[in-house]
Coordinates of N, CA, C and O in Angstrom, one line a residue:
X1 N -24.6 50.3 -117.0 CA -24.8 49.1 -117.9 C -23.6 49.0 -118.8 O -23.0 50.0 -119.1
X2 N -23.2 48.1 -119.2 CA -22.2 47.6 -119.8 C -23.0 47.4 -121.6 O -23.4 46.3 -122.2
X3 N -23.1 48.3 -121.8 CA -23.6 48.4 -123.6 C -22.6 49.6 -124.1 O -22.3 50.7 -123.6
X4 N -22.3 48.7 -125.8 CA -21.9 49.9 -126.3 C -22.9 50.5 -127.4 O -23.9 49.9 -127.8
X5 N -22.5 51.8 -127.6 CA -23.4 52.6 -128.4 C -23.0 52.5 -129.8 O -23.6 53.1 -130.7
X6 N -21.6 51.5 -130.0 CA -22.0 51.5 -131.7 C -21.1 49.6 -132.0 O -20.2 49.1 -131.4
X7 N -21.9 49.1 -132.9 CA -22.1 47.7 -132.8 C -20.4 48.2 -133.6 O -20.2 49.0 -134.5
X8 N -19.4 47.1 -132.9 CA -17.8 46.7 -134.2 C -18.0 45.5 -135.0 O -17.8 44.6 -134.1
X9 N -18.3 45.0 -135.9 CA -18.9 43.5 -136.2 C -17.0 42.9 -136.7 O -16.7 41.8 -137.2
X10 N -16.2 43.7 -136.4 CA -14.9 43.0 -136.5 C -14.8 42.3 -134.7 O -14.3 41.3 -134.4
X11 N -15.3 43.1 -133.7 CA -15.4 42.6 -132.3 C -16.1 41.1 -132.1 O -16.8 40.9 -131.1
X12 N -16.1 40.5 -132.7 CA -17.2 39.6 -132.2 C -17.1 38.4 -131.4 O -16.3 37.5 -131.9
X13 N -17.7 38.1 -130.0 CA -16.8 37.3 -129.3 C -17.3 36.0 -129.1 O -17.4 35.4 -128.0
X14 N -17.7 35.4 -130.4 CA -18.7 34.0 -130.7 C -16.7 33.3 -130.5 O -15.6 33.8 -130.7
X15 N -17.1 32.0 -130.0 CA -16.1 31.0 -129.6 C -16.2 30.3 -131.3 O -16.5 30.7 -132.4
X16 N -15.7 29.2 -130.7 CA -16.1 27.8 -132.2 C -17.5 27.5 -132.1 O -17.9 26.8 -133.1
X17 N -18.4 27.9 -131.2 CA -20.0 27.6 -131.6 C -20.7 28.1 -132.7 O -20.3 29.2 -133.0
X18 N -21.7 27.5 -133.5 CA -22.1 28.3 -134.2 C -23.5 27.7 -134.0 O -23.8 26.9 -133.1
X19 N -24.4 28.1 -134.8 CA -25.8 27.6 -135.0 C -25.9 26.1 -135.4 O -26.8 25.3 -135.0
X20 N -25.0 25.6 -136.4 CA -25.4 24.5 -137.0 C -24.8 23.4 -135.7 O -25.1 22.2 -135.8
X21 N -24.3 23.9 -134.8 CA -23.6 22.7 -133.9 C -24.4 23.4 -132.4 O -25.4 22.8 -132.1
X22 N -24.1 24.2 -131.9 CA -25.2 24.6 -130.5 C -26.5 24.0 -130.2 O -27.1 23.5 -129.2
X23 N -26.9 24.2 -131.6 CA -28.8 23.7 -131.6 C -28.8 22.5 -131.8 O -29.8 21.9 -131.4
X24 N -27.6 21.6 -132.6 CA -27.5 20.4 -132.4 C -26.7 19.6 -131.5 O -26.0 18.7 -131.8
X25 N -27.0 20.4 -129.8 CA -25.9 19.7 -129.0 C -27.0 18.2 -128.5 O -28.2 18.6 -128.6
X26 N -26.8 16.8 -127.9 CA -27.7 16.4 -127.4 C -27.2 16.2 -125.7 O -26.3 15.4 -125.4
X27 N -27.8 16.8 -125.0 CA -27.8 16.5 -123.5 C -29.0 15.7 -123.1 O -30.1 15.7 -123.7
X28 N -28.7 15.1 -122.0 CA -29.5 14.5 -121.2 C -30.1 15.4 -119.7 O -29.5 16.0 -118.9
X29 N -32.0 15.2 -119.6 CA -32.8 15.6 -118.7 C -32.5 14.8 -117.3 O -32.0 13.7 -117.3
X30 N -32.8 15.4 -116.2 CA -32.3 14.3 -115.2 C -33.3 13.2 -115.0 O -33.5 12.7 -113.9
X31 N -33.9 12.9 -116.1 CA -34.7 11.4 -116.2 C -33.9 10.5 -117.2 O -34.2 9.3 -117.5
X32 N -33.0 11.1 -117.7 CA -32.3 10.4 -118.4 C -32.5 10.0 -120.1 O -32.0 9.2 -121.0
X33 N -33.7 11.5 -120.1 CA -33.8 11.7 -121.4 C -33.0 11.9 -122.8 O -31.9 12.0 -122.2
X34 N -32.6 12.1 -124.2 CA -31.8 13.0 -124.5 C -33.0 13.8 -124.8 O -34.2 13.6 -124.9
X35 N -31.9 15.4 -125.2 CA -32.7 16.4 -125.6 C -31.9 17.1 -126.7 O -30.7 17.1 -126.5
X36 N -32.4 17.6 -127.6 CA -31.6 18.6 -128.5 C -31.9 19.8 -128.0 O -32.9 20.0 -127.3
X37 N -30.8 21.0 -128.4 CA -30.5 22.4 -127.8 C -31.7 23.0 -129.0 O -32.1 24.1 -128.8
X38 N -32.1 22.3 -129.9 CA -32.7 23.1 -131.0 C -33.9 24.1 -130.2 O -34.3 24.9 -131.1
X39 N -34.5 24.4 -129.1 CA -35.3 24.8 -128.9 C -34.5 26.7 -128.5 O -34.9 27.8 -128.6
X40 N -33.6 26.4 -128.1 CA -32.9 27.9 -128.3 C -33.2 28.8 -129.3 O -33.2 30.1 -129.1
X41 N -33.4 28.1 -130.5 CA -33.8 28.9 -131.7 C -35.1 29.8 -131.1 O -35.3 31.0 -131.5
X42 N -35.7 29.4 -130.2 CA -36.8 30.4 -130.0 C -36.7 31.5 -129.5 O -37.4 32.5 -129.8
X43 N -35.6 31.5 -128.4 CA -35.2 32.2 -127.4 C -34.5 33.7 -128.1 O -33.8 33.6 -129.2
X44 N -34.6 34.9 -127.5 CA -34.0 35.7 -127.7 C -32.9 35.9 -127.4 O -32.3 36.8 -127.9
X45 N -32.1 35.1 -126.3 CA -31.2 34.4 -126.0 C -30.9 33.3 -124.9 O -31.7 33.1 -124.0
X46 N -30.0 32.6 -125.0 CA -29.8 31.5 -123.7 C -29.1 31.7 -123.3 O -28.5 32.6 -123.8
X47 N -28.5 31.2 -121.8 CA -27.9 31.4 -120.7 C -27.4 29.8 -120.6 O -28.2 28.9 -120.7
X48 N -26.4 29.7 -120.3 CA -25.9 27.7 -120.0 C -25.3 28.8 -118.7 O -24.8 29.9 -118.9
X49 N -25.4 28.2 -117.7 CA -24.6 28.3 -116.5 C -24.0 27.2 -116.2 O -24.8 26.4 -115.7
X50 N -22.9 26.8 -116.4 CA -22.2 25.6 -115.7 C -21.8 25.6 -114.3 O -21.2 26.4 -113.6
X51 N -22.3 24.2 -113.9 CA -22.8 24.1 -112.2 C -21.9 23.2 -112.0 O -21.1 23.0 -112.8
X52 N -22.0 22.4 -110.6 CA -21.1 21.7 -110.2 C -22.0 21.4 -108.7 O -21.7 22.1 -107.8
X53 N -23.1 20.2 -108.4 CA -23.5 20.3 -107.0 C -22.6 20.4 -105.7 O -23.0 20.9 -104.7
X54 N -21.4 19.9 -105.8 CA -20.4 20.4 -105.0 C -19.5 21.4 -104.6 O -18.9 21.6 -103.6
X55 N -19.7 22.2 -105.9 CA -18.9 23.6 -105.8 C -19.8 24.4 -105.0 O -21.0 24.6 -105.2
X56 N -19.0 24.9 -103.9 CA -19.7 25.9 -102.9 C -20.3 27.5 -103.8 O -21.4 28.1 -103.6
X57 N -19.3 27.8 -104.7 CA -20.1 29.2 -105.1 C -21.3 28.9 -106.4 O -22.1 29.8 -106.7
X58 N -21.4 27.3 -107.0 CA -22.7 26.8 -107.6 C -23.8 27.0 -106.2 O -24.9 27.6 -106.4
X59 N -23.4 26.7 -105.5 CA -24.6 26.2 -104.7 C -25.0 28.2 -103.8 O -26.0 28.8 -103.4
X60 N -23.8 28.5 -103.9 CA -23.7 29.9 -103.5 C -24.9 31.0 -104.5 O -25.9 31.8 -104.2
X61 N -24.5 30.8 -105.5 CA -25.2 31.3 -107.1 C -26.5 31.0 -107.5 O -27.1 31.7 -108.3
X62 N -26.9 29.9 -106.9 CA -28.4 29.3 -107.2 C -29.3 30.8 -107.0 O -29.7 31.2 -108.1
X63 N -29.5 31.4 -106.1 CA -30.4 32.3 -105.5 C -30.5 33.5 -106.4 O -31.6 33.9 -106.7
X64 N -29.1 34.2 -106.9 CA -29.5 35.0 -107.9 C -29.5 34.5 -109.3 O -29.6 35.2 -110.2
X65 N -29.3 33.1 -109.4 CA -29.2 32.5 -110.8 C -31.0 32.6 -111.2 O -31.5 32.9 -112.2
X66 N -31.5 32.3 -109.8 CA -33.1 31.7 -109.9 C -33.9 33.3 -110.2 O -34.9 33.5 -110.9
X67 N -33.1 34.4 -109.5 CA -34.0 35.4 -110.0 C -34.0 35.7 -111.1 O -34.9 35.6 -111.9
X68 N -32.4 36.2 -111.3 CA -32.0 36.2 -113.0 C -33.1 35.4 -113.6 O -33.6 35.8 -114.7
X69 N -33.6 34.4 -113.3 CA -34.0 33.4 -114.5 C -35.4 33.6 -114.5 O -35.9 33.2 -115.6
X70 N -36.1 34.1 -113.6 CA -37.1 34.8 -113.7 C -37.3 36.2 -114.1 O -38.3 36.7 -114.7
X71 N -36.4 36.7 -113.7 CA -36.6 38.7 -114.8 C -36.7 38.2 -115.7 O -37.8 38.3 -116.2
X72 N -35.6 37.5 -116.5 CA -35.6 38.3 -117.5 C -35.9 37.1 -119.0 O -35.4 37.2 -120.1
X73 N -37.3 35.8 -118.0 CA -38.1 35.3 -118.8 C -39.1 35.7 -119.8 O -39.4 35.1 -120.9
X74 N -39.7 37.1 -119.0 CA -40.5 37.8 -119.5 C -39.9 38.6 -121.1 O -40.6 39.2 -121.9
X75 N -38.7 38.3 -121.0 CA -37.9 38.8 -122.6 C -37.5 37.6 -123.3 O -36.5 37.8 -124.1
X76 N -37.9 36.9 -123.3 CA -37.9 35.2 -124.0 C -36.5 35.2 -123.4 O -35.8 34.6 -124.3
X77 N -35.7 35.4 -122.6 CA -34.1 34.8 -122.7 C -34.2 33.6 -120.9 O -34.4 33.8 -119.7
X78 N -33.9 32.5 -121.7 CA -33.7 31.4 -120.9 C -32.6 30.8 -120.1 O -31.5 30.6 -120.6
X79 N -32.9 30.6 -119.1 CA -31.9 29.6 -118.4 C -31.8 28.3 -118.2 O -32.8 27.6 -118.0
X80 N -30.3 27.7 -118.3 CA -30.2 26.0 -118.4 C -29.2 25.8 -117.8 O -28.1 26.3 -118.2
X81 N -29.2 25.1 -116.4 CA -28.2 24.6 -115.6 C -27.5 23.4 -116.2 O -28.2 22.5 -116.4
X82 N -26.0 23.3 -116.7 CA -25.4 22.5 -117.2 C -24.5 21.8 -115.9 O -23.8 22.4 -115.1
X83 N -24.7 20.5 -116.2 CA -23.5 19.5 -115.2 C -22.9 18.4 -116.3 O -23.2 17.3 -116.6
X84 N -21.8 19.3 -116.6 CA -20.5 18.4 -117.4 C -20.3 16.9 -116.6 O -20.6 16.7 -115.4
X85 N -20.0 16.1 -117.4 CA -19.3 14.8 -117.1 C -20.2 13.9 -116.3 O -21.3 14.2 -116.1
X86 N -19.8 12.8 -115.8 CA -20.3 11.5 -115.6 C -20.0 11.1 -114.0 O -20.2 10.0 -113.6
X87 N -19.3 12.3 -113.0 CA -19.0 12.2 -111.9 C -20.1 12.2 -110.9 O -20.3 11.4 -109.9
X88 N -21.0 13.4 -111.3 CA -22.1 13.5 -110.5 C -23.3 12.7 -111.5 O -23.5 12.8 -112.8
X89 N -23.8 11.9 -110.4 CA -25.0 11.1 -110.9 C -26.4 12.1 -111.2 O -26.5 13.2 -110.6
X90 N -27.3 11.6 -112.0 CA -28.7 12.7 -111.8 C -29.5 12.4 -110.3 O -30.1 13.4 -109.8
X91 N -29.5 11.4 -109.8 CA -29.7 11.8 -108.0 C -28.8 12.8 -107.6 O -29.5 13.8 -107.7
X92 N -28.0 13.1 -107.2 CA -27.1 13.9 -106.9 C -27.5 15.9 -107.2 O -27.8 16.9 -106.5
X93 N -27.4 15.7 -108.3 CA -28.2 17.0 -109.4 C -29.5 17.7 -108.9 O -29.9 18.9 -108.8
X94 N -30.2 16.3 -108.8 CA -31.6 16.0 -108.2 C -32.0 16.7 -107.0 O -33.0 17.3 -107.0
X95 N -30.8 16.5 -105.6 CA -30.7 16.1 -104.6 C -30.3 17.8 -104.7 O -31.0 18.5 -104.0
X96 N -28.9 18.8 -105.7 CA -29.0 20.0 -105.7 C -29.8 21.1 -106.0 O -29.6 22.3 -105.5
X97 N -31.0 20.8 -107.0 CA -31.8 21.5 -107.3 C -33.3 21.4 -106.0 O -34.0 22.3 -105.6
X98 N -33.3 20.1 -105.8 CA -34.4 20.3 -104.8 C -33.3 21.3 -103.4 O -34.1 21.7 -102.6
X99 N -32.2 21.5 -103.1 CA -31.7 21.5 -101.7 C -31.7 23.2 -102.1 O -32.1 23.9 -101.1
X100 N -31.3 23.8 -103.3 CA -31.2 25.0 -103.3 C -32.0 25.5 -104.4 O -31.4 26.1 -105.3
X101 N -33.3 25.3 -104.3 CA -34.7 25.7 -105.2 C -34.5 26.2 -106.7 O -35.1 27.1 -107.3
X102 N -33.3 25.3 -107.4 CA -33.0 25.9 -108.6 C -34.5 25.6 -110.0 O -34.8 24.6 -110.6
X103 N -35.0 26.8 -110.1 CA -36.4 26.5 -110.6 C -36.3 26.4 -112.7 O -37.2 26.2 -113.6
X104 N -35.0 26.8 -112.9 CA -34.8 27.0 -114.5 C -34.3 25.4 -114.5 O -34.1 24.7 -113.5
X105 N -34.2 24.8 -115.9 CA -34.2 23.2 -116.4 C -32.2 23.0 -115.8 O -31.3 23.8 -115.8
X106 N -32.3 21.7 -115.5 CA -30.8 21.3 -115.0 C -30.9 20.3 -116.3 O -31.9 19.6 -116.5
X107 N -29.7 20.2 -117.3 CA -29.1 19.1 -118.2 C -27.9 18.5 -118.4 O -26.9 19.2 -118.5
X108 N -27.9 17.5 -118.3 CA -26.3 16.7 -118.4 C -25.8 16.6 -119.4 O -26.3 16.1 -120.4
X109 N -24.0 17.3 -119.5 CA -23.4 17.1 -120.8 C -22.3 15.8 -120.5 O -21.1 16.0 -120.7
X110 N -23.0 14.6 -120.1 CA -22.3 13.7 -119.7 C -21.2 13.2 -120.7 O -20.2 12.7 -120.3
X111 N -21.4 13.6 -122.5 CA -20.7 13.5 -123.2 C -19.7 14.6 -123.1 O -19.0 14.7 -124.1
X112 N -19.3 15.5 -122.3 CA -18.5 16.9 -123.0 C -19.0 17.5 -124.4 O -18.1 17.9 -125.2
X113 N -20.1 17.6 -124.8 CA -20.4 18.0 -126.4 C -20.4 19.8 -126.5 O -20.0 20.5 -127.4
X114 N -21.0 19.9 -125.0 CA -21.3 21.6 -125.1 C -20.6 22.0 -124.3 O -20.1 23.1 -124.6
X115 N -20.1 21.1 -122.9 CA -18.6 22.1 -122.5 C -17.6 21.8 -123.2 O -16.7 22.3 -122.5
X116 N -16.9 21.3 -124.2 CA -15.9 21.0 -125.1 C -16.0 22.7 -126.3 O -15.1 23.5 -126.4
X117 N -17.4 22.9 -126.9 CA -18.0 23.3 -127.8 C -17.7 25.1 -127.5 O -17.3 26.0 -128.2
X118 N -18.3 25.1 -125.5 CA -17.9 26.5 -125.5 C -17.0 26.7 -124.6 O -17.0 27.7 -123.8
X119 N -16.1 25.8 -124.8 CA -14.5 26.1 -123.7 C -15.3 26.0 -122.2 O -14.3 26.7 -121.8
X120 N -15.9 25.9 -121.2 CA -16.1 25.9 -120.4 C -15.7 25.3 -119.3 O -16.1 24.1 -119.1
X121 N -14.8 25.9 -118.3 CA -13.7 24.9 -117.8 C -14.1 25.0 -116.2 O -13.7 24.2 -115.3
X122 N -15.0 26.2 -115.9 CA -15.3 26.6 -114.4 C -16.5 26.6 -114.2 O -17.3 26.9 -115.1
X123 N -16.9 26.3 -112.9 CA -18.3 26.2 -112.3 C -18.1 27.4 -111.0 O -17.1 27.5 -110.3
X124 N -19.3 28.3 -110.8 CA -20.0 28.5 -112.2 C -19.5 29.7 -113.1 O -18.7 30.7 -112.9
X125 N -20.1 29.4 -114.5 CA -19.5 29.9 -115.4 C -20.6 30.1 -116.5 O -21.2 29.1 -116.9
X126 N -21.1 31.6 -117.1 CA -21.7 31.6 -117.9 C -21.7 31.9 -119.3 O -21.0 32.8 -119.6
X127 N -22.4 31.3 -120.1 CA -22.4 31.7 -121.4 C -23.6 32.1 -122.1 O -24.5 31.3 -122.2
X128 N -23.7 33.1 -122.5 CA -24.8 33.7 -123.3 C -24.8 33.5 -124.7 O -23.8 34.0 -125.3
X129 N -25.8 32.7 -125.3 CA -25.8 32.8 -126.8 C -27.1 33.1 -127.3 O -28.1 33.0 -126.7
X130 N -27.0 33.4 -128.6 CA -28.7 34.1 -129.5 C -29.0 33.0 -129.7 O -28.4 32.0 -129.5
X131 N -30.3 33.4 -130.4 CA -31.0 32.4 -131.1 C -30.6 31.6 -132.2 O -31.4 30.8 -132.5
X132 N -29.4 31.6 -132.8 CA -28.4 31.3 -133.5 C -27.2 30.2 -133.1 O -26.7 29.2 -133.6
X133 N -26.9 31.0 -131.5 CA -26.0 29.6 -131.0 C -24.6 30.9 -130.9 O -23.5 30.5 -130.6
X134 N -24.9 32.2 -131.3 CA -23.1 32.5 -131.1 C -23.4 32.9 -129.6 O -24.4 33.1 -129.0
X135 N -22.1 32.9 -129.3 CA -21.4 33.5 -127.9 C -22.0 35.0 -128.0 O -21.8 35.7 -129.0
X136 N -22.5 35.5 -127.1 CA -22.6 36.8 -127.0 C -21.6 37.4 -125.9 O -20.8 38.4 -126.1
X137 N -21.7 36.6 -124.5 CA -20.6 36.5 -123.4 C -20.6 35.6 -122.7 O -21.6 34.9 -122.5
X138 N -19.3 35.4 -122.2 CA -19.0 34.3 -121.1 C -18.1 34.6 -120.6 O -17.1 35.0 -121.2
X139 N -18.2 34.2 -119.1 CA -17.4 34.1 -117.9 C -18.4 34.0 -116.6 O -19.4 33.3 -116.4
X140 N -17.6 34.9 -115.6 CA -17.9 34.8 -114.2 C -19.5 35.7 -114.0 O -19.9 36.4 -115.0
X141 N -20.2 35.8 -113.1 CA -22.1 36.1 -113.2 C -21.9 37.7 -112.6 O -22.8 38.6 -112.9
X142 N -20.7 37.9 -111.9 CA -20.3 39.0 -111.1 C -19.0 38.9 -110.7 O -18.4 37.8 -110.6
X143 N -18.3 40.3 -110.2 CA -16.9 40.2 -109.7 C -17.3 39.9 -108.1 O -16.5 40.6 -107.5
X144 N -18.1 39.1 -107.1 CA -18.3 39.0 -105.6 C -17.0 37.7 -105.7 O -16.0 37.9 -105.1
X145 N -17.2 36.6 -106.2 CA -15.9 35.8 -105.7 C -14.4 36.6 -106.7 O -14.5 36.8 -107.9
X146 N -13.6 37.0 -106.2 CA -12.3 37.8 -107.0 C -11.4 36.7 -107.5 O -11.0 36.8 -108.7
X147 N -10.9 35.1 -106.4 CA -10.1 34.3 -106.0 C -10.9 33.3 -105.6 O -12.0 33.5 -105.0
X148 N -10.5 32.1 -105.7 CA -11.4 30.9 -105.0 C -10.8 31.1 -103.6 O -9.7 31.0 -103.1
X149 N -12.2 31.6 -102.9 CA -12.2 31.6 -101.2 C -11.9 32.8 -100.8 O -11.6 33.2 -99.7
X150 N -12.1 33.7 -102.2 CA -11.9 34.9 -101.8 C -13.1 35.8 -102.1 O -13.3 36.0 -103.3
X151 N -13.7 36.4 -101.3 CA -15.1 37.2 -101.7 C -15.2 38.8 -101.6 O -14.6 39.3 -100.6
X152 N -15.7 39.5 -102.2 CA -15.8 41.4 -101.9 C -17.1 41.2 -100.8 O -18.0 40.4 -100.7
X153 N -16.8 42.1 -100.2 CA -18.2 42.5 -99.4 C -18.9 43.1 -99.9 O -19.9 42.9 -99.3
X154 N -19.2 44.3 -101.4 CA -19.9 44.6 -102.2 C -19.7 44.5 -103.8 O -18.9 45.2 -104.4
X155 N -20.4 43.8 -104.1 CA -20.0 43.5 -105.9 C -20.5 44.4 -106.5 O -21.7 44.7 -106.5
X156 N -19.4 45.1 -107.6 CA -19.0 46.3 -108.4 C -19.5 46.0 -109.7 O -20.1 46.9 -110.3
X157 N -19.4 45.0 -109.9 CA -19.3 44.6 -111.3 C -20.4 43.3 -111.8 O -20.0 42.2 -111.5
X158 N -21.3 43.5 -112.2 CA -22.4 42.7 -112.5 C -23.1 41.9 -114.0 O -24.2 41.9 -114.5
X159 N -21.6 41.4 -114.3 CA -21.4 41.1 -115.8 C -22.2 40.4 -116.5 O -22.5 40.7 -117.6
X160 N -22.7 39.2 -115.9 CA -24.3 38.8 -116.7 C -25.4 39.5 -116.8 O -26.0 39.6 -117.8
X161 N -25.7 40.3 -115.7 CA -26.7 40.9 -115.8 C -26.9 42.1 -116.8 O -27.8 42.5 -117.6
X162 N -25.5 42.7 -116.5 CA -25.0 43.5 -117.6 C -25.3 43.2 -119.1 O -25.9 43.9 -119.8
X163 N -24.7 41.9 -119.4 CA -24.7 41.5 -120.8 C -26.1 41.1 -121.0 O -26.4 41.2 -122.2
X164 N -27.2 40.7 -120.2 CA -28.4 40.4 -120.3 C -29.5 42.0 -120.3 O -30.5 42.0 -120.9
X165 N -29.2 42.8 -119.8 CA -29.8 44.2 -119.6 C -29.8 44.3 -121.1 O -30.9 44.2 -121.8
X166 N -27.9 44.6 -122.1 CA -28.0 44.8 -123.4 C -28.8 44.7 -124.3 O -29.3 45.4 -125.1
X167 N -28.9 42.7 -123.9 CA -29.2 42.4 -125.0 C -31.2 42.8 -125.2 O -31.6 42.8 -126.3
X168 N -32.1 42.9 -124.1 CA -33.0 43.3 -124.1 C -33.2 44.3 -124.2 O -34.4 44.5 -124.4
X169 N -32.2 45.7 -124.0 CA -32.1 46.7 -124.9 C -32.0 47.1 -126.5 O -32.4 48.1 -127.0
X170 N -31.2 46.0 -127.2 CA -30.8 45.6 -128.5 C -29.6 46.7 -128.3 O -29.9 47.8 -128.8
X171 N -28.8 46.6 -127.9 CA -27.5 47.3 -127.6 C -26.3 46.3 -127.7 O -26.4 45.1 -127.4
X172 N -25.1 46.7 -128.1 CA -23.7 45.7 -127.9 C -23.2 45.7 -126.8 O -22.9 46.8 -126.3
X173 N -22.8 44.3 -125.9 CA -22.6 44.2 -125.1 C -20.9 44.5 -124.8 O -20.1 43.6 -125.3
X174 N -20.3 45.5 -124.2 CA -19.0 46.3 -124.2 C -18.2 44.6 -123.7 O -17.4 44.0 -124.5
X175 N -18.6 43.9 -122.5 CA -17.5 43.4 -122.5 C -18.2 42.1 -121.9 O -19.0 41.8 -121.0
X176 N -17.7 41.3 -123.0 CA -18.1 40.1 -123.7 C -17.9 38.6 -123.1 O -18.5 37.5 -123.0
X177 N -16.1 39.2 -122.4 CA -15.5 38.2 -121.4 C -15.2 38.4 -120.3 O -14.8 39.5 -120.1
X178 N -15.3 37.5 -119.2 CA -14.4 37.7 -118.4 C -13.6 36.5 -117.6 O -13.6 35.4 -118.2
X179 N -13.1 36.5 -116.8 CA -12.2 35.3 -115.9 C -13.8 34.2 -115.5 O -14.9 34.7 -115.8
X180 N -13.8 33.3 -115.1 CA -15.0 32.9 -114.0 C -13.6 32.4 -113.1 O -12.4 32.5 -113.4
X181 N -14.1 31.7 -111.9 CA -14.0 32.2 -110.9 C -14.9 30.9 -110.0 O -16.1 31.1 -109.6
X182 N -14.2 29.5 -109.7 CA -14.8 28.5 -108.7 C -13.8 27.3 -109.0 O -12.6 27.2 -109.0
X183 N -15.0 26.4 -109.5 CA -14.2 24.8 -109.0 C -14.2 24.5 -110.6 O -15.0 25.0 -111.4
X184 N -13.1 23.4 -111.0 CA -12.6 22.9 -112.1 C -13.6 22.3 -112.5 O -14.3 21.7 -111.6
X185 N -14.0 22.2 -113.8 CA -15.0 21.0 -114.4 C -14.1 19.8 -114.6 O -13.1 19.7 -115.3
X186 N -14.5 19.2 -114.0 CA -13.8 17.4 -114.3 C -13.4 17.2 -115.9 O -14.3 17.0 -116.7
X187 N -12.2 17.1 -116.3 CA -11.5 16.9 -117.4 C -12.7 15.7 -118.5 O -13.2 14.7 -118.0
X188 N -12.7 15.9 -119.1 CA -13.4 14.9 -120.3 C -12.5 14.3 -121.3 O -12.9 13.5 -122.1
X189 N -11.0 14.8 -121.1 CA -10.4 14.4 -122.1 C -9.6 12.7 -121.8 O -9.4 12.0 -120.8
X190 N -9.2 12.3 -122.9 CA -8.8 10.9 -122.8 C -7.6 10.5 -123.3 O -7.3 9.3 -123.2

């Protein structure tokens, strides 16, 4: 497991997120709802996985995204499929979660508010934050893709799960970042 045995509070690997802006991100449900992040506050922590219906290792990641997101419900820590930008429609989204049984909530950051918020530039790509809104970790879910199009035959390194074991230990998570590892999130900038 990837925990350390003594917390550094000089280590701390929160981005520019913080509580007053995370909980107040507003995304859209794929009904075209808005929603505020404020319900994180409940969570012992959250999980944003940034997806992409076209990226082969999103659609690749569904299966252990879906179990992940069931272990480790039972410890209040939640999962939320994020689709940056205004390229993919919510049919589309729709059309990915029904095609590869993704059973945790899918939301649109059609504004860039929360991939701008937590640098998030790859699909898929995760971020763990507390009930607070800081970063606890983010990057890639595991080392199995190394290279785009490039895969291990046995994955060594199991870094969400890792950082999610910790934190339901109440332990520090040793390593906080890593590379991710897929397809570009469509630029938001202007």
């Amino acid at each position: 497991m990837g925990c350390q045995s003594i917390v550094d509070k000089k280590d701390n690997p929160a981005t520019n997120a913080t509580e007053s802006s995370v909980t107040k991100v507003t995304l859209q449900t794929l009904d075209g709802k808005d929603t505020l992040l404020t319900g994180i506050t409940n969570n012992k922590a959250s999980v944003f996985i940034f997806l992409s219906p076209d990226c082969p290792l999103s659609q690749s990641y569904s299966l252990p995204l879906n179990e992940f997101s069931k272990k480790y419900k039972e410890n209040n820590i939640r999962f939320y499929g994020i689709f940056s930008g205004t390229l993919h429609k919510p049919e589309e989204v729709k059309d990915f979660q029904k095609k590869y049984l993704v059973e945790f909530p899918l939301l649109l950051d059609t504004a860039y508010n929360l991939t701008r918020m937590l640098n998030a530039t790859i699909t898929p790509e995760a971020f763990v934050v507390d009930s607070k809104g800081t970063v606890l970790y983010s990057g890639r879910i595991d080392n199995w893709a190394y290279e785009v199009s490039k895969k291990r035959q046995l994955i060594t390194e199991h870094n969400l799960q890792d950082a999610l074991d910790c934190i339901i230990n109440n332990m520090p998570i040793s390593v906080k970042k890593t590379q991710a590892v897929g397809c570009i999130i469509e630029s938001g900038k202007k």
